[in-house]
């Protein structure tokens, strides 16, 4: 938790939180920047909490970010009041809310589900050729999953939990660099 800015350039960071896992809280001023490292964030130990919460901006330029919001609240894996930009790295953010991604240089996809999906299970994203693009194990139950990876290109994808293909909607389609859909 910081009143102003936070920059993560590397390392291995594991956070278990009863509220927001990371919080930069100066409204309209704070910037959380992730340039590298491996972040595993579980904000599910209390009654609420976003995985990463910036009351300003969130910029992800690299690294591996896995952020799980509290399963019992309307929180997001990644949340930023002023905007989210993904330029690189891998991101798997699970929660019960989607905060708009404003753009960046890397593709992303947002899956929304009518019913709760189970945390602690392995989810696999496959391209149209059946090749695995990414595999994630969210810490908590969720209804929204945001995925971004350098391996994600425009095309058709399926999301699997074990051997079961999930029925969901790509609520914002695949976001492309510059925020297009």
Coordinates of N, CA and C in Angstrom, one line a residue:
X1 N 0.9 -1.2 0.0 CA 0.0 0.0 0.0 C 0.9 1.2 0.0
X2 N 0.6 2.2 -0.9 CA 1.4 3.4 -1.0 C 0.5 4.5 -1.3
X3 N 0.9 5.7 -0.8 CA 0.1 6.9 -1.0 C 0.3 7.5 -2.4
X4 N 1.5 7.1 -3.1 CA 1.8 7.7 -4.3 C 2.0 6.7 -5.5
X5 N 3.2 6.4 -5.8 CA 3.5 5.5 -6.9 C 4.2 4.2 -6.5
X6 N 4.1 3.2 -7.3 CA 4.8 2.0 -7.1 C 5.3 1.4 -8.4
X7 N 6.6 1.1 -8.5 CA 7.2 0.5 -9.7 C 7.9 -0.8 -9.2
X8 N 7.5 -1.9 -10.0 CA 8.1 -3.2 -9.7 C 9.0 -3.6 -11.0
X9 N 10.3 -3.8 -10.8 CA 11.2 -4.0 -11.9 C 11.6 -5.5 -12.0
X10 N 11.4 -6.3 -10.9 CA 11.8 -7.7 -10.9 C 11.6 -8.3 -9.6
X11 N 12.1 -9.6 -9.5 CA 11.9 -10.3 -8.3 C 10.7 -11.3 -8.3
X12 N 10.6 -12.0 -7.2 CA 9.5 -12.9 -7.0 C 8.7 -12.3 -5.8
X13 N 7.4 -12.0 -6.1 CA 6.6 -11.4 -5.1 C 5.3 -12.2 -4.9
X14 N 5.1 -12.7 -3.7 CA 3.9 -13.5 -3.3 C 3.1 -12.7 -2.3
X15 N 1.9 -12.4 -2.6 CA 1.1 -11.6 -1.6 C -0.2 -12.4 -1.3
X16 N -0.5 -12.5 0.0 CA -1.7 -13.1 0.5 C -2.3 -11.9 1.3
X17 N -3.5 -11.5 0.9 CA -4.1 -10.3 1.5 C -5.5 -10.4 1.9
X18 N -5.9 -9.7 3.0 CA -7.3 -9.7 3.5 C -8.0 -8.5 2.9
X19 N -7.4 -7.7 2.0 CA -8.0 -6.6 1.3 C -7.2 -6.5 0.0
X20 N -7.0 -5.4 -0.6 CA -6.3 -5.3 -1.9 C -4.9 -5.8 -1.7
X21 N -4.4 -6.6 -2.7 CA -3.1 -7.1 -2.7 C -2.0 -6.0 -2.8
X22 N -2.2 -5.2 -3.8 CA -1.4 -4.0 -4.0 C -2.3 -2.8 -4.2
X23 N -2.0 -1.7 -3.5 CA -2.9 -0.6 -3.5 C -2.1 0.7 -3.6
X24 N -2.2 1.4 -4.7 CA -1.7 2.8 -4.8 C -2.9 3.7 -4.8
X25 N -3.0 4.6 -3.7 CA -4.3 5.2 -3.5 C -4.4 6.7 -3.5
X26 N -3.6 7.4 -4.3 CA -3.8 8.8 -4.5 C -4.6 9.0 -5.7
X27 N -5.9 9.4 -5.5 CA -6.9 9.4 -6.6 C -6.4 10.3 -7.8
X28 N -6.4 9.8 -9.0 CA -6.0 10.6 -10.1 C -4.5 10.9 -10.2
X29 N -3.7 10.4 -9.4 CA -2.3 10.7 -9.3 C -1.4 9.4 -9.4
X30 N -1.7 8.5 -8.6 CA -0.9 7.3 -8.4 C -0.7 6.5 -9.7
X31 N 0.5 5.9 -9.9 CA 0.7 5.0 -11.0 C 1.4 3.8 -10.5
X32 N 0.8 2.6 -10.8 CA 1.5 1.4 -10.5 C 2.0 0.9 -11.8
X33 N 3.4 0.6 -11.8 CA 4.0 0.2 -13.0 C 4.7 -1.2 -12.7
X34 N 4.5 -2.2 -13.6 CA 5.1 -3.4 -13.5 C 5.9 -3.6 -14.7
X35 N 7.3 -3.7 -14.6 CA 8.2 -3.8 -15.7 C 8.8 -5.2 -15.8
X36 N 8.7 -6.0 -14.7 CA 9.2 -7.3 -14.7 C 8.9 -8.0 -13.4
X37 N 9.4 -9.2 -13.3 CA 9.2 -10.0 -12.1 C 8.1 -11.0 -12.2
X38 N 7.9 -11.8 -11.1 CA 6.8 -12.7 -11.0 C 6.0 -12.3 -9.8
X39 N 4.7 -12.0 -10.1 CA 3.8 -11.6 -9.0 C 2.7 -12.6 -8.9
X40 N 2.5 -13.2 -7.7 CA 1.4 -14.0 -7.4 C 0.6 -13.3 -6.3
X41 N -0.6 -12.9 -6.6 CA -1.4 -12.1 -5.7 C -2.7 -12.8 -5.4
X42 N -3.0 -13.0 -4.1 CA -4.3 -13.6 -3.7 C -4.9 -12.6 -2.7
X43 N -6.0 -11.9 -3.1 CA -6.6 -10.9 -2.3 C -7.9 -11.5 -1.7
X44 N -7.9 -12.8 -1.4 CA -9.1 -13.5 -1.0 C -9.2 -13.9 0.4
X45 N -8.4 -13.3 1.3 CA -8.4 -13.8 2.7 C -9.4 -13.0 3.5
X46 N -10.0 -11.9 3.0 CA -11.0 -11.2 3.8 C -12.3 -11.1 3.0
X47 N -13.1 -10.1 3.3 CA -14.4 -10.0 2.7 C -14.4 -9.2 1.4
X48 N -13.3 -8.6 1.1 CA -13.2 -7.9 -0.2 C -11.8 -7.7 -0.6
X49 N -11.5 -7.2 -1.8 CA -10.2 -6.9 -2.2 C -9.9 -7.2 -3.7
X50 N -9.3 -6.2 -4.3 CA -8.8 -6.3 -5.7 C -7.4 -6.9 -5.6
X51 N -7.0 -7.7 -6.7 CA -5.7 -8.2 -6.7 C -4.7 -7.0 -6.8
X52 N -4.8 -6.1 -7.8 CA -4.0 -4.9 -7.9 C -5.0 -3.8 -8.0
X53 N -4.9 -2.8 -7.2 CA -5.9 -1.6 -7.2 C -5.1 -0.3 -7.2
X54 N -5.2 0.4 -8.3 CA -4.6 1.8 -8.4 C -5.7 2.8 -8.5
X55 N -5.7 3.8 -7.7 CA -6.7 4.9 -7.8 C -6.2 5.9 -8.8
X56 N -5.1 5.5 -9.5 CA -4.7 6.3 -10.7 C -4.6 5.3 -11.8
X57 N -3.4 5.0 -12.3 CA -3.2 4.2 -13.5 C -2.5 2.9 -13.1
X58 N -2.7 1.9 -13.9 CA -1.9 0.6 -13.9 C -1.3 0.4 -15.2
X59 N 0.0 0.2 -15.3 CA 0.7 0.0 -16.5 C 1.6 -1.3 -16.3
X60 N 1.3 -2.3 -17.2 CA 2.1 -3.5 -17.2 C 2.9 -3.6 -18.4
X61 N 4.2 -3.5 -18.2 CA 5.2 -3.6 -19.4 C 5.9 -4.9 -19.5
X62 N 5.8 -5.7 -18.5 CA 6.5 -7.0 -18.5 C 6.3 -7.8 -17.3
X63 N 6.9 -9.0 -17.2 CA 6.8 -9.8 -16.0 C 5.6 -10.8 -16.2
X64 N 5.4 -11.5 -15.1 CA 4.3 -12.5 -15.1 C 3.4 -12.1 -13.9
X65 N 2.2 -11.7 -14.2 CA 1.3 -11.2 -13.2 C 0.1 -12.2 -13.1
X66 N -0.1 -12.8 -11.9 CA -1.3 -13.6 -11.6 C -2.0 -12.9 -10.4
X67 N -3.2 -12.3 -10.6 CA -3.8 -11.6 -9.6 C -5.3 -12.1 -9.4
X68 N -5.6 -12.5 -8.2 CA -6.9 -13.0 -7.9 C -7.6 -12.1 -6.9
X69 N -8.8 -11.6 -7.2 CA -9.6 -10.8 -6.3 C -10.3 -11.7 -5.3
X70 N -10.9 -11.1 -4.3 CA -11.7 -11.8 -3.4 C -12.9 -12.5 -4.1
X71 N -13.2 -13.7 -3.8 CA -14.3 -14.4 -4.5 C -15.7 -13.9 -4.0
X72 N -15.8 -13.3 -2.8 CA -17.0 -12.9 -2.2 C -17.4 -11.5 -2.4
X73 N -16.7 -10.8 -3.3 CA -17.0 -9.3 -3.5 C -17.0 -9.0 -5.0
X74 N -17.4 -7.8 -5.3 CA -17.4 -7.4 -6.7 C -16.1 -6.7 -7.1
X75 N -15.0 -7.3 -6.8 CA -13.7 -6.8 -7.0 C -13.1 -7.5 -8.3
X76 N -12.0 -6.8 -8.8 CA -11.3 -7.3 -10.0 C -9.9 -7.8 -9.7
X77 N -9.4 -8.6 -10.5 CA -8.0 -9.0 -10.4 C -7.1 -7.8 -10.7
X78 N -7.4 -7.0 -11.7 CA -6.7 -5.7 -11.9 C -7.7 -4.6 -12.0
X79 N -7.4 -3.5 -11.2 CA -8.4 -2.4 -11.1 C -7.6 -1.1 -11.1
X80 N -8.1 -0.2 -12.0 CA -7.4 1.2 -11.9 C -8.5 2.2 -12.3
X81 N -8.6 3.2 -11.5 CA -9.6 4.3 -11.6 C -9.4 5.0 -12.9
X82 N -8.1 5.4 -13.3 CA -7.8 6.2 -14.4 C -7.5 5.4 -15.7
X83 N -7.2 4.1 -15.6 CA -7.0 3.4 -16.8 C -5.9 2.3 -16.6
X84 N -6.1 1.2 -17.4 CA -5.1 0.1 -17.4 C -4.5 0.0 -18.8
X85 N -3.2 -0.2 -18.8 CA -2.5 -0.3 -20.1 C -1.6 -1.6 -20.0
X86 N -1.7 -2.5 -21.0 CA -0.8 -3.7 -21.0 C 0.0 -3.6 -22.2
X87 N 1.3 -3.5 -22.0 CA 2.3 -3.4 -23.1 C 3.1 -4.7 -23.3
X88 N 3.1 -5.5 -22.3 CA 3.9 -6.8 -22.4 C 3.7 -7.6 -21.2
X89 N 4.4 -8.7 -21.1 CA 4.3 -9.7 -20.0 C 3.2 -10.6 -20.2
X90 N 2.9 -11.4 -19.2 CA 1.8 -12.3 -19.2 C 0.9 -11.9 -18.0
X91 N -0.4 -11.9 -18.2 CA -1.3 -11.4 -17.2 C -2.5 -12.4 -17.1
X92 N -2.8 -12.9 -15.9 CA -4.1 -13.6 -15.7 C -4.7 -13.0 -14.4
X93 N -5.8 -12.3 -14.6 CA -6.4 -11.6 -13.5 C -7.9 -12.1 -13.4
X94 N -8.2 -12.6 -12.2 CA -9.5 -13.2 -12.0 C -10.2 -12.4 -10.9
X95 N -11.6 -12.3 -11.1 CA -12.4 -11.6 -10.1 C -13.8 -11.6 -10.5
X96 N -14.6 -10.7 -10.0 CA -16.0 -10.6 -10.3 C -16.4 -9.3 -10.9
X97 N -15.4 -8.6 -11.4 CA -15.7 -7.4 -12.1 C -14.6 -7.2 -13.2
X98 N -14.9 -6.5 -14.2 CA -13.9 -6.2 -15.3 C -13.7 -4.7 -15.3
X99 N -12.5 -4.2 -15.1 CA -12.1 -2.8 -15.3 C -11.6 -2.7 -16.7
X100 N -12.1 -1.7 -17.4 CA -11.8 -1.5 -18.8 C -10.3 -1.4 -19.0
X101 N -9.7 -2.1 -20.0 CA -8.3 -2.0 -20.4 C -8.3 -0.9 -21.5
X102 N -7.5 0.1 -21.3 CA -7.5 1.2 -22.2 C -6.6 1.1 -23.4
X103 N -5.8 0.0 -23.4 CA -4.9 -0.2 -24.5 C -3.6 -0.6 -24.1
X104 N -2.6 -0.4 -25.0 CA -1.3 -0.8 -24.8 C -0.8 -1.5 -26.1
X105 N 0.3 -2.1 -26.0 CA 1.0 -2.8 -27.2 C 0.7 -4.2 -27.3
X106 N -0.1 -4.8 -26.4 CA -0.3 -6.3 -26.4 C -1.8 -6.6 -26.4
X107 N -2.1 -7.7 -27.1 CA -3.5 -8.2 -27.1 C -3.9 -8.8 -25.7
X108 N -5.2 -8.8 -25.5 CA -5.8 -9.3 -24.3 C -7.2 -9.9 -24.7
X109 N -7.7 -10.7 -23.8 CA -9.0 -11.2 -23.9 C -9.7 -11.2 -22.6
X110 N -11.0 -10.9 -22.6 CA -11.8 -10.9 -21.3 C -12.9 -11.9 -21.4
X111 N -12.9 -12.8 -20.5 CA -14.0 -13.8 -20.4 C -14.9 -13.5 -19.3
X112 N -16.2 -13.5 -19.5 CA -17.2 -13.2 -18.5 C -18.1 -14.5 -18.4
X113 N -18.5 -14.9 -17.2 CA -19.3 -16.1 -17.0 C -20.6 -15.8 -16.2
X114 N -21.7 -16.4 -16.6 CA -22.9 -16.2 -15.9 C -22.9 -16.9 -14.5
X115 N -22.1 -17.9 -14.4 CA -22.0 -18.6 -13.1 C -20.5 -18.6 -12.6
X116 N -20.4 -18.8 -11.4 CA -19.1 -18.7 -10.7 C -18.2 -19.9 -11.2
X117 N -16.9 -19.6 -11.5 CA -16.0 -20.6 -11.9 C -15.1 -20.9 -10.6
X118 N -14.6 -22.1 -10.5 CA -13.9 -22.5 -9.3 C -12.4 -22.1 -9.3
X119 N -12.0 -21.5 -8.3 CA -10.6 -21.2 -8.0 C -9.9 -22.5 -7.7
X120 N -8.6 -22.5 -7.8 CA -7.8 -23.7 -7.5 C -7.8 -24.7 -8.6
X121 N -8.5 -24.4 -9.7 CA -8.6 -25.3 -10.8 C -7.7 -24.8 -11.9
X122 N -7.2 -25.6 -12.8 CA -6.4 -25.2 -13.9 C -7.2 -24.8 -15.1
X123 N -7.0 -23.7 -15.7 CA -7.7 -23.2 -16.9 C -6.7 -23.0 -18.0
X124 N -7.0 -23.5 -19.2 CA -6.1 -23.5 -20.3 C -6.7 -22.8 -21.5
X125 N -6.0 -21.8 -22.1 CA -6.5 -21.1 -23.3 C -5.8 -21.8 -24.5
X126 N -6.6 -22.2 -25.5 CA -6.1 -22.8 -26.7 C -6.5 -22.0 -27.9
X127 N -5.6 -22.0 -28.9 CA -5.9 -21.3 -30.1 C -6.8 -22.2 -31.0
X128 N -7.1 -21.7 -32.2 CA -8.0 -22.5 -33.2 C -7.3 -23.8 -33.6
X129 N -6.0 -23.9 -33.5 CA -5.3 -25.1 -33.9 C -5.2 -26.1 -32.7
X130 N -5.7 -25.7 -31.6 CA -5.7 -26.6 -30.4 C -4.4 -26.5 -29.6
X131 N -3.6 -25.5 -30.0 CA -2.3 -25.3 -29.3 C -2.5 -24.4 -28.0
X132 N -1.9 -24.8 -26.9 CA -2.0 -24.1 -25.7 C -1.3 -22.7 -25.7
X133 N -2.0 -21.7 -25.4 CA -1.4 -20.3 -25.4 C -1.0 -19.9 -24.0
X134 N -1.8 -20.5 -23.0 CA -1.5 -20.2 -21.6 C -2.2 -21.1 -20.7
X135 N -1.7 -21.3 -19.5 CA -2.4 -22.1 -18.5 C -2.3 -21.3 -17.1
X136 N -3.4 -21.2 -16.4 CA -3.4 -20.5 -15.2 C -4.3 -21.2 -14.1
X137 N -4.0 -21.0 -12.9 CA -4.7 -21.6 -11.8 C -5.1 -20.4 -10.8
X138 N -6.3 -19.8 -11.1 CA -6.7 -18.7 -10.2 C -6.9 -19.2 -8.7
X139 N -6.5 -18.3 -7.8 CA -6.6 -18.7 -6.4 C -8.0 -18.8 -5.8
X140 N -8.9 -18.0 -6.4 CA -10.3 -17.9 -5.8 C -11.3 -18.0 -6.9
X141 N -12.6 -18.3 -6.5 CA -13.7 -18.4 -7.4 C -13.8 -17.0 -8.1
X142 N -14.3 -17.1 -9.4 CA -14.4 -15.8 -10.2 C -15.5 -15.9 -11.2
X143 N -15.9 -14.8 -11.8 CA -16.9 -14.7 -12.9 C -16.3 -14.0 -14.1
X144 N -15.1 -13.5 -13.9 CA -14.4 -12.7 -14.9 C -12.9 -13.1 -15.0
X145 N -12.4 -13.3 -16.2 CA -11.0 -13.7 -16.3 C -10.4 -12.8 -17.4
X146 N -9.4 -12.1 -17.1 CA -8.6 -11.2 -18.1 C -7.3 -11.9 -18.3
X147 N -7.0 -12.2 -19.6 CA -5.8 -12.8 -20.0 C -5.0 -12.0 -21.0
X148 N -3.7 -11.8 -20.9 CA -2.9 -11.2 -21.9 C -1.6 -11.9 -21.9
X149 N -1.1 -12.0 -23.1 CA 0.2 -12.7 -23.4 C 0.8 -12.3 -24.7
X150 N 2.1 -12.3 -24.8 CA 2.7 -12.0 -26.1 C 2.3 -13.1 -27.2
X151 N 1.9 -14.3 -26.7 CA 1.5 -15.3 -27.6 C 0.0 -15.2 -28.1
X152 N -0.7 -14.2 -27.6 CA -2.1 -14.0 -27.9 C -2.2 -13.1 -29.2
X153 N -2.7 -13.7 -30.3 CA -2.9 -12.9 -31.5 C -4.3 -13.0 -31.9
X154 N -4.7 -12.2 -32.8 CA -6.1 -12.1 -33.3 C -6.5 -13.5 -33.8
X155 N -7.7 -14.0 -33.4 CA -8.2 -15.3 -33.9 C -9.2 -15.9 -32.9
X156 N -9.5 -17.1 -33.1 CA -10.5 -17.8 -32.3 C -9.7 -18.6 -31.2
X157 N -10.3 -18.6 -30.0 CA -9.7 -19.3 -28.8 C -10.8 -20.0 -28.0
X158 N -10.4 -21.0 -27.3 CA -11.3 -21.7 -26.4 C -10.7 -21.8 -25.0
X159 N -11.5 -21.7 -24.0 CA -11.0 -21.8 -22.6 C -11.5 -23.1 -22.0
X160 N -10.5 -23.8 -21.4 CA -10.8 -25.1 -20.9 C -10.6 -25.1 -19.4
X161 N -11.4 -25.9 -18.7 CA -11.1 -26.2 -17.3 C -11.0 -27.7 -17.3
X162 N -9.7 -28.2 -17.2 CA -9.5 -29.6 -17.3 C -9.9 -30.0 -18.7
X163 N -10.8 -31.0 -18.8 CA -11.2 -31.5 -20.1 C -12.5 -30.9 -20.6
X164 N -13.0 -29.9 -19.9 CA -14.3 -29.3 -20.2 C -14.1 -27.9 -20.8
X165 N -14.7 -27.7 -22.0 CA -14.6 -26.4 -22.7 C -15.7 -25.6 -22.0
X166 N -15.3 -24.4 -21.6 CA -16.2 -23.5 -20.9 C -17.1 -22.7 -21.8
X167 N -18.3 -22.5 -21.4 CA -19.2 -21.7 -22.2 C -19.2 -20.3 -21.5
X168 N -18.8 -19.3 -22.3 CA -18.8 -18.0 -21.7 C -18.8 -17.0 -22.9
X169 N -18.7 -15.8 -22.6 CA -18.7 -14.8 -23.7 C -17.4 -14.0 -23.6
X170 N -16.9 -13.6 -24.7 CA -15.8 -12.7 -24.7 C -16.4 -11.3 -24.7
X171 N -16.6 -10.8 -23.5 CA -17.4 -9.6 -23.3 C -16.8 -8.4 -24.0
X172 N -15.6 -8.3 -24.2 CA -15.0 -7.2 -25.0 C -14.2 -7.7 -26.2
X173 N -14.4 -8.9 -26.5 CA -13.7 -9.4 -27.7 C -12.2 -9.5 -27.3
X174 N -11.4 -9.6 -28.3 CA -10.0 -9.6 -28.2 C -9.5 -8.2 -28.3
X175 N -8.9 -7.6 -27.3 CA -8.4 -6.3 -27.4 C -7.0 -6.3 -28.2
X176 N -6.8 -5.4 -29.0 CA -5.6 -5.4 -29.8 C -4.8 -4.1 -29.4
X177 N -3.5 -4.1 -29.8 CA -2.7 -2.9 -29.4 C -3.4 -1.6 -29.8
X178 N -3.3 -0.7 -29.0 CA -4.0 0.6 -29.2 C -5.4 0.6 -28.7
X179 N -5.9 -0.5 -28.1 CA -7.2 -0.5 -27.5 C -8.3 -0.9 -28.5
X180 N -8.0 -1.3 -29.8 CA -9.0 -1.7 -30.7 C -9.6 -3.0 -30.3
X181 N -10.7 -3.4 -31.0 CA -11.3 -4.7 -30.7 C -11.3 -5.6 -31.9

